[in-house]
XYZ file of C-alpha atoms in Angstrom:
739
model
C -8.126 16.541 19.109
C -4.393 16.793 19.774
C -2.985 13.953 21.751
C -0.121 15.050 23.967
C 2.958 12.976 24.523
C 2.341 12.747 28.208
C 2.479 9.019 28.645
C 5.452 7.854 30.678
C 5.717 4.704 28.640
C 5.747 6.302 25.203
C 9.261 5.148 24.387
C 8.517 1.631 25.594
C 5.387 1.574 23.437
C 7.439 2.733 20.460
C 10.028 -0.029 20.974
C 7.401 -2.705 21.563
C 5.764 -1.753 18.277
C 8.813 -2.781 16.274
C 9.294 -5.956 18.300
C 5.664 -6.991 18.091
C 5.530 -6.217 14.390
C 8.178 -8.867 13.772
C 6.823 -11.531 16.108
C 4.553 -14.131 14.632
C 2.278 -13.912 17.681
C 1.284 -10.341 16.721
C -2.152 -9.494 15.369
C -2.581 -10.021 11.664
C -3.442 -6.914 9.717
C -4.998 -7.139 6.293
C -4.828 -4.655 3.478
C -8.514 -4.929 2.617
C -10.307 -3.536 5.653
C -10.748 -6.787 7.543
C -10.789 -7.020 11.339
C -7.595 -7.740 13.228
C -7.221 -11.446 13.881
C -5.211 -12.747 16.832
C -2.809 -15.438 15.683
C -2.441 -18.604 17.697
C -0.123 -21.455 16.862
C -2.961 -23.569 15.519
C -4.347 -20.754 13.359
C -0.870 -20.057 11.979
C -0.440 -23.702 11.066
C -3.900 -23.765 9.505
C -3.167 -20.710 7.373
C 0.217 -22.126 6.389
C -1.458 -25.399 5.421
C -4.041 -23.535 3.346
C -1.255 -21.627 1.623
C 0.940 -24.664 0.899
C -1.787 -27.159 0.008
C -2.342 -25.905 -3.591
C 1.379 -26.393 -4.283
C 1.306 -29.912 -2.856
C -1.696 -30.779 -4.981
C 0.173 -30.113 -8.213
C -0.650 -32.982 -10.548
C 1.998 -35.502 -11.404
C 2.273 -34.284 -14.962
C 3.014 -30.802 -13.732
C 5.867 -32.121 -11.617
C 7.222 -34.110 -14.563
C 7.103 -31.027 -16.788
C 8.997 -29.073 -14.151
C 11.516 -31.926 -13.884
C 11.974 -31.716 -17.653
C 12.669 -27.984 -17.387
C 15.367 -28.578 -14.774
C 17.439 -30.323 -17.441
C 18.065 -26.991 -19.136
C 18.990 -25.074 -15.994
C 20.011 -27.154 -12.988
C 22.066 -30.041 -14.368
C 24.008 -28.531 -17.241
C 27.342 -28.361 -15.425
C 26.965 -31.805 -13.899
C 25.834 -33.774 -16.933
C 28.494 -32.290 -19.258
C 31.375 -33.078 -16.891
C 32.549 -36.030 -19.090
C 33.838 -33.383 -21.509
C 36.706 -32.392 -19.237
C 37.272 -34.957 -16.447
C 39.768 -37.230 -18.213
C 41.458 -34.391 -20.165
C 42.096 -32.631 -16.834
C 43.999 -35.627 -15.423
C 47.698 -35.772 -16.211
C 47.823 -39.546 -16.388
C 51.229 -41.147 -16.945
C 51.154 -44.456 -18.839
C 47.794 -45.537 -17.343
C 47.006 -49.247 -17.185
C 43.732 -51.172 -17.204
C 43.791 -51.358 -13.410
C 44.299 -47.577 -13.220
C 41.253 -46.902 -15.368
C 39.124 -49.339 -13.390
C 40.174 -47.590 -10.166
C 39.400 -44.145 -11.612
C 35.954 -45.272 -12.804
C 35.256 -46.754 -9.360
C 36.184 -43.416 -7.736
C 33.934 -41.541 -10.170
C 31.010 -43.920 -9.593
C 31.159 -43.727 -5.797
C 31.686 -39.958 -5.863
C 28.547 -39.543 -7.967
C 26.633 -41.965 -5.779
C 27.637 -40.664 -2.358
C 27.827 -36.923 -3.062
C 25.223 -36.689 -5.817
C 22.566 -39.192 -4.736
C 23.026 -39.398 -0.956
C 24.255 -35.953 0.052
C 22.533 -33.561 -2.353
C 19.477 -35.375 -3.749
C 18.522 -37.113 -0.491
C 19.737 -34.805 2.306
C 20.624 -31.277 1.161
C 17.376 -30.721 -0.745
C 15.477 -31.329 2.506
C 17.423 -28.511 4.193
C 15.787 -25.790 2.127
C 14.864 -22.514 3.750
C 11.189 -22.564 2.758
C 12.008 -23.226 -0.875
C 15.391 -21.487 -1.163
C 18.671 -23.401 -1.343
C 22.406 -22.776 -1.236
C 25.036 -22.131 1.424
C 23.674 -18.708 2.353
C 20.173 -20.133 2.714
C 21.602 -22.744 5.110
C 23.191 -19.936 7.127
C 19.933 -17.968 7.301
C 18.102 -21.179 8.274
C 20.473 -21.531 11.234
C 19.995 -17.852 12.101
C 16.227 -18.292 12.181
C 16.522 -21.060 14.778
C 19.248 -19.453 16.873
C 20.267 -15.940 17.834
C 23.560 -16.198 15.940
C 23.206 -13.714 13.104
C 25.973 -11.104 13.099
C 23.646 -8.845 11.171
C 22.940 -5.155 11.066
C 21.886 -3.845 14.434
C 18.572 -2.663 13.095
C 17.515 -6.283 12.729
C 19.366 -8.045 15.469
C 16.911 -7.940 18.311
C 13.831 -8.182 16.157
C 15.088 -11.154 14.209
C 16.072 -12.978 17.364
C 12.574 -12.538 18.764
C 11.090 -13.512 15.446
C 13.196 -16.647 15.150
C 12.391 -17.802 18.683
C 8.681 -17.122 18.325
C 8.632 -18.995 15.025
C 10.442 -21.866 16.704
C 8.246 -21.943 19.810
C 6.991 -25.425 18.999
C 10.477 -26.890 18.701
C 12.449 -28.601 21.423
C 14.801 -26.951 23.870
C 17.910 -25.474 22.265
C 20.758 -27.964 21.727
C 24.097 -27.602 23.499
C 25.784 -26.768 20.211
C 23.196 -24.069 19.538
C 23.784 -22.578 22.999
C 27.529 -22.589 22.302
C 27.089 -20.628 19.060
C 24.751 -18.134 20.741
C 27.232 -17.505 23.563
C 30.449 -17.368 21.510
C 31.054 -14.362 19.263
C 34.134 -16.100 17.831
C 32.083 -19.143 16.801
C 29.454 -16.889 15.196
C 32.103 -15.008 13.252
C 33.691 -18.245 12.050
C 30.277 -19.498 10.920
C 29.620 -16.244 9.069
C 33.051 -16.460 7.427
C 32.326 -20.031 6.291
C 28.950 -18.982 4.826
C 30.482 -16.002 2.998
C 33.348 -18.157 1.682
C 30.825 -20.674 0.375
C 28.876 -17.957 -1.389
C 32.027 -16.425 -2.893
C 33.209 -19.830 -4.099
C 29.806 -20.516 -5.653
C 30.023 -17.226 -7.566
C 33.519 -18.258 -8.645
C 31.943 -21.493 -9.847
C 29.508 -19.370 -11.869
C 32.491 -17.773 -13.601
C 34.513 -20.938 -14.248
C 31.695 -23.310 -15.277
C 30.769 -21.413 -18.467
C 34.435 -20.954 -19.321
C 35.547 -24.577 -18.993
C 32.390 -26.165 -20.414
C 32.261 -24.067 -23.602
C 36.041 -24.214 -24.089
C 36.041 -28.017 -23.686
C 33.270 -28.375 -26.253
C 34.980 -26.104 -28.781
C 38.197 -28.106 -28.417
C 36.349 -30.833 -30.334
C 36.968 -28.845 -33.513
C 40.683 -29.560 -33.337
C 40.279 -33.338 -33.637
C 38.897 -33.452 -37.223
C 40.570 -30.139 -38.130
C 44.093 -30.022 -36.666
C 44.707 -26.748 -38.486
C 42.235 -24.951 -36.200
C 44.369 -22.818 -33.900
C 44.027 -22.512 -30.154
C 43.353 -18.772 -30.513
C 40.417 -19.419 -32.838
C 38.926 -21.908 -30.359
C 39.224 -19.315 -27.589
C 37.644 -16.589 -29.744
C 34.714 -18.849 -30.693
C 34.237 -19.823 -27.043
C 34.167 -16.159 -25.970
C 31.608 -15.334 -28.683
C 29.343 -18.175 -27.612
C 29.530 -17.052 -23.978
C 28.603 -13.474 -24.842
C 25.483 -14.678 -26.651
C 24.691 -16.941 -23.693
C 24.789 -14.080 -21.203
C 22.715 -11.807 -23.439
C 19.904 -14.402 -23.272
C 19.700 -14.231 -19.458
C 17.355 -11.237 -19.450
C 14.520 -13.437 -20.742
C 14.396 -15.335 -17.442
C 14.908 -18.892 -16.245
C 11.558 -20.216 -17.493
C 12.051 -19.061 -21.081
C 15.701 -20.087 -21.097
C 14.883 -23.542 -19.724
C 12.151 -23.950 -22.341
C 14.759 -23.443 -25.065
C 17.625 -25.297 -23.389
C 15.841 -28.369 -21.998
C 15.474 -30.126 -25.387
C 19.222 -29.711 -25.932
C 20.074 -31.209 -22.555
C 17.488 -33.928 -23.124
C 19.273 -34.929 -26.330
C 22.641 -34.902 -24.559
C 21.323 -36.931 -21.618
C 19.936 -39.532 -24.024
C 22.671 -39.749 -26.667
C 25.816 -39.901 -24.502
C 24.718 -42.989 -22.511
C 23.775 -44.690 -25.800
C 27.287 -44.047 -27.070
C 28.537 -45.272 -23.693
C 26.582 -48.523 -23.988
C 27.979 -49.058 -27.504
C 31.499 -48.435 -26.217
C 31.023 -50.855 -23.307
C 29.825 -53.645 -25.593
C 32.453 -52.953 -28.234
C 35.513 -52.370 -26.021
C 35.159 -53.726 -22.469
C 31.899 -55.423 -21.418
C 33.248 -56.198 -17.933
C 33.574 -52.522 -16.965
C 30.949 -52.692 -14.206
C 33.107 -54.969 -12.104
C 34.821 -51.705 -11.147
C 31.795 -50.821 -8.998
C 33.483 -52.833 -6.261
C 35.264 -50.395 -3.898
C 38.311 -52.651 -3.662
C 39.452 -51.216 -7.018
C 39.753 -47.837 -5.277
C 41.946 -49.318 -2.559
C 44.176 -51.058 -5.124
C 44.392 -47.831 -7.147
C 45.808 -45.848 -4.218
C 48.089 -48.679 -3.075
C 49.519 -48.962 -6.569
C 49.871 -45.253 -7.382
C 50.516 -43.723 -3.952
C 51.014 -39.967 -4.091
C 50.311 -39.851 -7.840
C 46.918 -41.462 -7.240
C 46.142 -38.821 -4.624
C 47.044 -36.045 -7.078
C 44.783 -37.586 -9.736
C 41.831 -36.766 -7.469
C 42.199 -33.160 -8.631
C 40.785 -34.326 -11.969
C 38.237 -36.890 -10.785
C 36.548 -34.318 -8.515
C 35.323 -32.567 -11.654
C 32.873 -35.443 -12.216
C 30.647 -33.941 -9.529
C 30.995 -30.336 -10.690
C 27.696 -28.533 -10.805
C 26.266 -30.605 -7.964
C 26.030 -27.484 -5.790
C 23.742 -25.946 -8.414
C 21.390 -28.864 -7.749
C 20.888 -27.312 -4.295
C 21.444 -23.618 -5.030
C 18.904 -23.578 -7.910
C 16.184 -24.965 -5.647
C 14.411 -21.596 -5.561
C 13.908 -21.750 -9.325
C 12.112 -25.123 -9.171
C 11.151 -27.499 -6.329
C 12.538 -30.496 -4.516
C 10.496 -33.221 -6.235
C 11.250 -32.057 -9.776
C 15.003 -31.881 -9.112
C 15.068 -35.293 -7.432
C 13.098 -36.960 -10.231
C 15.301 -35.462 -12.946
C 18.532 -36.368 -11.181
C 17.731 -39.890 -10.011
C 15.980 -41.110 -13.169
C 17.888 -39.316 -15.958
C 21.073 -37.497 -14.936
C 22.610 -40.089 -12.616
C 22.094 -43.130 -14.913
C 23.269 -41.064 -17.886
C 26.494 -40.056 -16.143
C 27.268 -43.579 -14.938
C 26.806 -45.084 -18.431
C 28.754 -42.266 -20.123
C 31.741 -42.588 -17.784
C 31.583 -46.371 -18.070
C 31.703 -46.135 -21.879
C 34.503 -43.563 -21.770
C 36.557 -45.752 -19.445
C 35.885 -48.868 -21.533
C 37.277 -47.088 -24.607
C 40.324 -45.791 -22.715
C 41.163 -49.257 -21.388
C 41.679 -50.349 -24.996
C 43.197 -46.996 -26.026
C 45.076 -45.906 -22.878
C 46.924 -42.957 -24.430
C 43.812 -41.125 -25.649
C 42.941 -39.722 -22.233
C 43.894 -36.145 -23.178
C 40.904 -36.138 -25.515
C 38.986 -38.760 -23.628
C 35.522 -37.694 -24.715
C 35.639 -37.074 -28.458
C 37.919 -40.017 -29.176
C 35.446 -42.534 -27.774
C 32.666 -41.324 -30.062
C 32.191 -43.589 -33.130
C 33.156 -41.887 -36.401
C 29.695 -42.391 -37.900
C 28.023 -40.200 -35.286
C 30.917 -37.837 -34.513
C 29.423 -34.657 -35.990
C 25.906 -35.087 -34.598
C 27.400 -35.723 -31.144
C 29.769 -32.774 -31.591
C 26.838 -30.461 -32.316
C 24.911 -31.815 -29.332
C 28.010 -31.562 -27.120
C 28.687 -27.971 -28.121
C 25.065 -27.003 -27.549
C 24.989 -28.855 -24.214
C 28.210 -27.178 -23.075
C 26.652 -23.788 -23.740
C 23.576 -24.803 -21.785
C 25.799 -26.140 -18.994
C 26.685 -22.571 -18.133
C 23.098 -21.869 -17.131
C 23.095 -23.898 -13.922
C 25.708 -21.829 -12.106
C 24.614 -18.537 -13.698
C 21.112 -19.011 -12.252
C 22.606 -20.066 -8.911
C 24.769 -16.930 -8.867
C 21.731 -14.714 -9.405
C 19.996 -16.438 -6.498
C 22.828 -16.125 -3.970
C 23.569 -12.513 -4.923
C 19.914 -11.642 -4.431
C 19.854 -13.370 -1.036
C 22.972 -11.525 0.130
C 21.688 -8.154 -1.107
C 18.428 -8.336 0.805
C 20.275 -9.584 3.884
C 22.471 -6.446 3.608
C 25.732 -8.321 3.061
C 26.313 -7.063 -0.474
C 25.942 -3.675 -2.193
C 22.499 -3.163 -3.695
C 22.178 -4.197 -7.330
C 19.117 -4.359 -9.551
C 17.204 -7.610 -9.130
C 14.476 -8.418 -11.658
C 11.872 -11.106 -10.964
C 11.384 -12.883 -14.278
C 8.401 -14.996 -13.237
C 5.069 -14.013 -11.718
C 4.465 -17.464 -10.285
C 7.979 -18.327 -9.075
C 9.550 -15.763 -6.762
C 12.921 -17.515 -6.873
C 13.418 -16.789 -10.582
C 15.573 -13.670 -10.591
C 17.947 -11.864 -12.920
C 20.444 -9.106 -12.162
C 21.729 -7.072 -15.141
C 24.834 -5.783 -13.347
C 25.803 -9.226 -12.064
C 25.104 -10.772 -15.457
C 27.417 -8.436 -17.354
C 30.174 -8.670 -14.742
C 30.009 -12.474 -14.998
C 30.172 -12.194 -18.793
C 33.289 -10.002 -18.692
C 35.027 -12.264 -16.164
C 34.156 -15.460 -18.076
C 35.527 -14.063 -21.334
C 38.634 -12.808 -19.512
C 39.259 -16.259 -17.999
C 39.115 -17.857 -21.449
C 41.280 -15.279 -23.187
C 43.881 -14.991 -20.403
C 43.897 -18.569 -19.090
C 43.012 -20.366 -22.294
C 44.725 -23.568 -21.190
C 41.962 -26.000 -20.239
C 44.208 -27.617 -17.609
C 44.671 -24.342 -15.708
C 40.945 -23.648 -15.726
C 40.287 -27.261 -14.723
C 42.611 -26.897 -11.734
C 40.832 -23.712 -10.681
C 37.501 -25.445 -11.176
C 38.521 -28.342 -8.945
C 39.373 -25.980 -6.088
C 35.953 -24.310 -6.292
C 33.984 -27.554 -6.551
C 35.679 -29.261 -3.610
C 35.586 -26.262 -1.256
C 31.911 -25.519 -1.902
C 31.018 -29.162 -1.239
C 33.033 -29.158 2.002
C 31.366 -25.960 3.244
C 27.915 -27.375 2.457
C 28.806 -30.505 4.443
C 29.771 -28.403 7.488
C 26.598 -26.294 7.377
C 24.389 -29.347 6.801
C 25.950 -31.030 9.824
C 24.999 -28.015 11.958
C 21.455 -28.129 10.567
C 21.182 -31.824 11.479
C 22.344 -31.214 15.053
C 20.691 -27.891 15.865
C 17.454 -27.951 13.832
C 16.632 -31.519 12.824
C 17.949 -33.074 16.071
C 19.204 -36.099 14.142
C 20.575 -38.999 16.187
C 24.242 -38.392 16.973
C 25.262 -41.684 15.388
C 23.773 -40.740 12.015
C 25.286 -37.252 12.236
C 28.715 -38.735 13.009
C 28.387 -41.176 10.104
C 27.369 -38.406 7.701
C 30.092 -36.015 8.836
C 32.887 -38.578 8.875
C 32.084 -39.976 5.433
C 31.611 -36.700 3.588
C 34.071 -34.521 5.503
C 36.855 -37.062 5.039
C 35.952 -37.723 1.405
C 35.688 -34.054 0.445
C 38.633 -33.127 2.650
C 40.828 -35.522 0.663
C 39.595 -33.913 -2.554
C 40.399 -30.437 -1.166
C 43.898 -31.532 -0.149
C 44.520 -32.866 -3.670
C 43.326 -29.766 -5.541
C 45.168 -27.390 -3.217
C 48.445 -28.770 -4.551
C 47.532 -27.106 -7.854
C 47.250 -23.577 -6.497
C 50.189 -22.431 -8.625
C 48.740 -24.136 -11.747
C 45.544 -22.118 -11.976
C 44.054 -23.034 -8.606
C 44.742 -19.501 -7.376
C 42.057 -18.071 -9.696
C 39.015 -18.882 -7.487
C 40.872 -17.682 -4.407
C 41.544 -14.361 -6.117
C 37.880 -14.072 -7.135
C 36.702 -15.036 -3.650
C 39.113 -12.580 -2.018
C 37.747 -9.693 -4.104
C 34.133 -10.680 -3.407
C 34.820 -11.185 0.310
C 36.528 -7.771 0.456
C 33.465 -6.155 -1.116
C 31.112 -7.961 1.268
C 33.195 -7.183 4.352
C 33.669 -3.534 3.354
C 29.940 -3.121 2.832
C 29.074 -4.973 6.025
C 31.606 -2.987 8.100
C 30.331 0.340 6.792
C 26.705 -0.622 7.436
C 27.610 -1.703 10.973
C 29.397 1.570 11.752
C 26.549 3.609 10.329
C 24.033 1.668 12.388
C 26.090 2.144 15.559
C 26.073 5.915 15.002
C 22.327 5.974 14.387
C 21.600 3.964 17.532
C 23.812 6.280 19.578
C 22.263 9.484 18.191
C 18.694 8.272 17.668
C 15.690 10.592 18.164
C 13.271 9.361 20.849
C 9.580 10.228 20.918
C 10.197 12.531 23.867
C 12.869 14.336 21.864
C 10.541 14.522 18.844
C 7.819 16.034 21.036
C 10.232 18.694 22.238
C 11.276 19.528 18.679
C 7.661 19.864 17.518
C 6.728 21.991 20.538
C 9.070 24.722 19.268
C 6.786 27.553 18.024
C 9.011 28.050 14.980
C 8.333 24.494 13.749
C 5.287 24.293 11.469
C 3.145 21.262 10.531
C 2.754 21.630 6.756
C -0.031 19.982 4.677
C 0.672 16.639 3.023
C 1.507 12.993 3.649
C 5.146 12.147 4.351
C 6.892 8.772 4.423
C 10.039 9.322 6.474
C 12.330 6.293 6.152
C 14.205 5.140 9.239
C 16.429 2.143 9.853
C 16.287 1.618 13.618
C 13.569 0.064 15.712
C 13.722 1.699 19.146
C 13.946 5.300 18.025
C 14.091 7.477 14.921
C 16.946 8.260 12.580
C 19.222 11.217 13.477
C 18.387 12.620 10.035
C 14.941 13.523 11.427
C 16.407 15.891 14.007
C 18.725 17.349 11.375
C 15.744 17.879 9.054
C 13.453 19.538 11.619
C 16.185 21.838 12.963
C 17.034 23.130 9.499
C 13.665 23.020 7.695
C 11.573 24.062 10.748
C 8.669 21.916 9.561
C 7.102 18.449 9.482
C 4.132 17.184 7.476
C 0.776 16.984 9.239
C 0.627 13.261 8.520
C 4.051 11.645 8.905
C 4.578 7.900 8.712
C 7.987 6.721 9.896
C 8.594 3.770 7.626
C 11.056 0.934 8.118
C 11.768 -1.633 5.406
C 12.619 -4.642 7.521
C 13.595 -8.054 6.251
C 12.990 -11.198 8.235
C 15.203 -14.262 8.043
C 12.524 -16.119 6.136
C 12.221 -16.330 2.360
C 8.687 -14.925 2.182
C 6.286 -12.971 4.364
C 2.529 -13.516 4.006
C 0.731 -10.525 2.400
C -1.485 -9.981 5.456
C 1.627 -9.710 7.658
C 3.569 -7.472 5.296
C 2.524 -4.012 6.601
C 2.153 -3.227 10.310
C 0.908 0.186 11.508
C 0.834 1.801 14.969
C 0.162 5.303 16.308
C 3.211 6.694 18.074
C 1.514 9.074 20.540
C 1.691 12.365 18.633
C -1.057 13.718 16.437
C -0.578 12.652 12.846
C 2.554 10.627 13.641
C 2.555 6.897 12.918
C 5.033 4.068 12.639
C 5.000 1.600 9.764
C 7.065 -1.535 9.299
C 7.127 -3.188 5.880
C 8.267 -6.785 6.333
C 9.783 -8.823 3.547
C 11.791 -12.009 3.207
C 14.821 -12.487 1.011
C 12.724 -14.187 -1.662
C 10.065 -11.462 -1.647
C 9.785 -8.826 -4.327
C 9.492 -5.169 -3.285
C 9.126 -3.948 -6.842
C 5.788 -2.272 -6.179
C 4.373 0.709 -7.968
C 4.868 3.829 -5.841
C 1.158 4.728 -5.814
C 0.257 1.126 -5.043
C 2.591 1.168 -2.038
C 1.043 4.409 -0.742
C -2.430 2.950 -1.225
C -1.590 -0.220 0.691
C -0.137 1.718 3.616
C -3.016 4.214 3.821
C -5.573 1.388 3.606
C -3.844 -0.351 6.513
C -3.719 2.949 8.389
C -7.458 3.483 7.961
C -8.133 -0.013 9.284
C -5.885 0.725 12.242
C -7.684 4.015 13.006
C -11.133 2.421 12.751
C -10.217 -0.494 15.015
C -8.446 1.682 17.615
C -5.521 -0.722 17.560
C -3.542 1.335 20.031
C -6.020 0.453 22.764
C -7.270 3.969 23.473
C -10.994 4.667 23.222
C -11.974 7.120 20.492
C -15.358 8.483 19.561
C -16.743 7.892 16.051
C -16.376 11.617 15.402
C -12.666 11.553 16.243
C -12.149 8.470 14.094
C -13.913 10.027 11.117
C -12.009 13.278 11.598
C -8.675 11.454 11.595
C -9.572 9.485 8.458
C -10.675 12.717 6.778
C -7.372 14.380 7.728
C -5.521 11.412 6.207
C -7.406 11.741 2.910
C -6.771 15.486 2.802
C -3.087 14.967 3.494
C -2.887 12.364 0.731
C -4.578 14.721 -1.725
C -2.295 17.593 -0.710
C 0.711 15.623 -1.866
C 2.926 12.688 -0.944
C 6.623 12.982 -0.137
C 9.153 10.234 0.522
C 12.081 11.470 2.644
C 15.225 9.485 3.222
C 18.614 10.347 4.611
C 21.613 10.671 2.341
C 24.350 10.124 4.887
C 28.106 10.042 4.575
C 30.940 9.456 6.997
C 33.101 12.372 8.038
C 36.518 10.795 8.462
C 38.425 13.004 10.876
C 42.080 12.985 11.871
C 41.296 10.967 14.981
C 40.210 7.920 12.920
C 42.495 4.903 12.813
C 44.132 3.894 9.554
C 41.860 0.833 9.390
C 38.717 2.981 9.659
C 40.076 5.392 7.080
C 40.601 2.630 4.545
C 37.431 0.608 5.213
C 35.047 3.578 5.494
C 36.493 5.175 2.368
C 35.975 1.849 0.582
C 32.410 1.652 1.919
C 31.671 5.179 0.659
C 32.979 4.153 -2.759
C 30.624 1.161 -2.803
C 27.707 3.163 -1.400
C 28.054 5.941 -3.972
C 28.003 3.458 -6.838
C 25.226 1.100 -5.723
C 21.513 1.450 -6.209
C 19.321 3.266 -3.724
C 16.964 1.212 -1.569
C 14.064 3.599 -2.248
C 13.545 3.001 -5.986
C 12.733 -0.628 -5.128
C 9.318 0.654 -4.055
C 8.793 2.451 -7.345
C 8.703 5.910 -5.748
C 8.300 8.601 -8.451
C 11.270 10.942 -8.682
C 9.248 14.143 -8.024
C 8.149 12.708 -4.656
C 11.648 11.796 -3.480
C 13.508 14.065 -1.055
C 17.012 13.261 0.136
C 18.334 14.943 3.286
C 22.107 15.035 3.476
C 23.932 14.552 6.785
C 27.503 13.802 7.842
C 28.112 11.054 10.395
C 31.288 11.501 12.387
C 33.311 8.294 12.231
């Protein structure tokens, strides 16, 4: 029986469907024919506990094995930093007191930033398993209505975040300020994007400087080895390194972890030997007064030396950004019990050697290695330097994937390389772009000092941005006591701010490289974001309401053709303008049409039973479907599997009369039969292929930015193939949007 669109509240019902589908207080729908279950807070917590408990019950050996694997992925950049810290410092006639002051700075930097900030605080600020600056930003967005996101998600995500946070306390004053100030929200977004861009820049510079520093070891025993040959060998090694990425983090870590294990064990042993042989009293430098004396004695020169010492903590951001590839406990165990002691002993041994040989600082690592074990350590160092690249490469894959699914970056292919760990991802396009840029940095800026200066800028800025975002998390989400927040912010903001001020003096000596990289990435992200915003504004202005759809279908010339159609739309309180364009020109619509929205939530993962939400929209054979996913979810489904999941959910919805209207068993069976017939008649997936029409009335800014967006849009991947839709079933409807 045809159901007419006579209800006065049809549009309200349509809008409420998209809102309710995102709220956690909605009814759970399963994909296996189960009854709808109302979700209360207690039942949600129970289900969450049942889901998390198996992970928490991982045996201790499993955690230790995972901690062992982190050596090959997470800590490569950090643990190999002794290769280039002292060579990056332009020391002038250093004395014993200078070296003691430098070692004291290195020790307290590792302790405060590495142990306290990252291992003890930052790892607890994960967004349900995902880490990094962009994950911190999304965590804040989930607890406040501050996301300057695409309009299609704005209202839904705000409702979702507040309903998820219904058990938390009243919003803080700072949170209210961010929600009410568009300027503050834009500044916060800019800070998050800058942090992500700098982290990607880190992913370019870490492989370059680590491999180049290791290969420089060839020139000590063989002075005839030219600088060009070292650069060529470094580039070759990097190319091989990037070609291995397609095998995934788990396989790569399995191969690389033994190498990093050898490095982590051998370098502190050499350090202990050097301490005993050269300067047994080195640990007196742990007293902070050596830092004070260092700055009083050296003044401005001591401040400039910080541009080199900051490299001792390089790779620490990967400790947080790679969280999605492992877990908190494994990273903490590996860092606190292996990496941190290894670094302290290695730097202590290096400094002990340099105190007795003060002019060897330009090759401060290889010179302190005893001659008897030089070649074994050289082989381990070279291998470890190659592995060191992995930490920031994996982190880059993670942040790019997060930004793509949050619609801040053009779509690229993202491959999930692990069935058990959703955070393990690989992007071919990103991988090869990183490879080209890394090789270019080595061949163009082969001087290790220039790359070191650029590296220092990246490291210090990323740390400072993480400190700012973590402070907001403490105040707004954790509700930490103001005294502790003030202590944290003052210590780390001042400390990292001093580092930033020191490295910024080297902008003209290579420090401009990360800014250039970040500018290009930020331009791409802003151009994409601006174009998506303008397109969404047009769609919201020219959306098709259910009343308008009813009028279009009431035209006698419009036919309802056999088949099942998935019509993809991006807005929640109406339908895409492409629908009206399609009906007016094709004069038809499939008998069973499901308006489908792929909608992300600002959570890493959505439970399978909450993934697909179905509702009847008031017209015969017309339904709405929202497919929810988080930024750590995979949508790489088989096309037929996706259709099967949606139709199964639709049958459950029809049988349970979820729209609240009574239906007879005959009507229910007839509707299910019509669905099966439509599915057998053929499935079509229709999406709009829209472009901007840039008229003469457009401003010069719109002309440039929209043309740039069209360039990005035409060269990025389509959102539809992510569902594995077969090509014969895909239909693209072209339409021009007037800018």
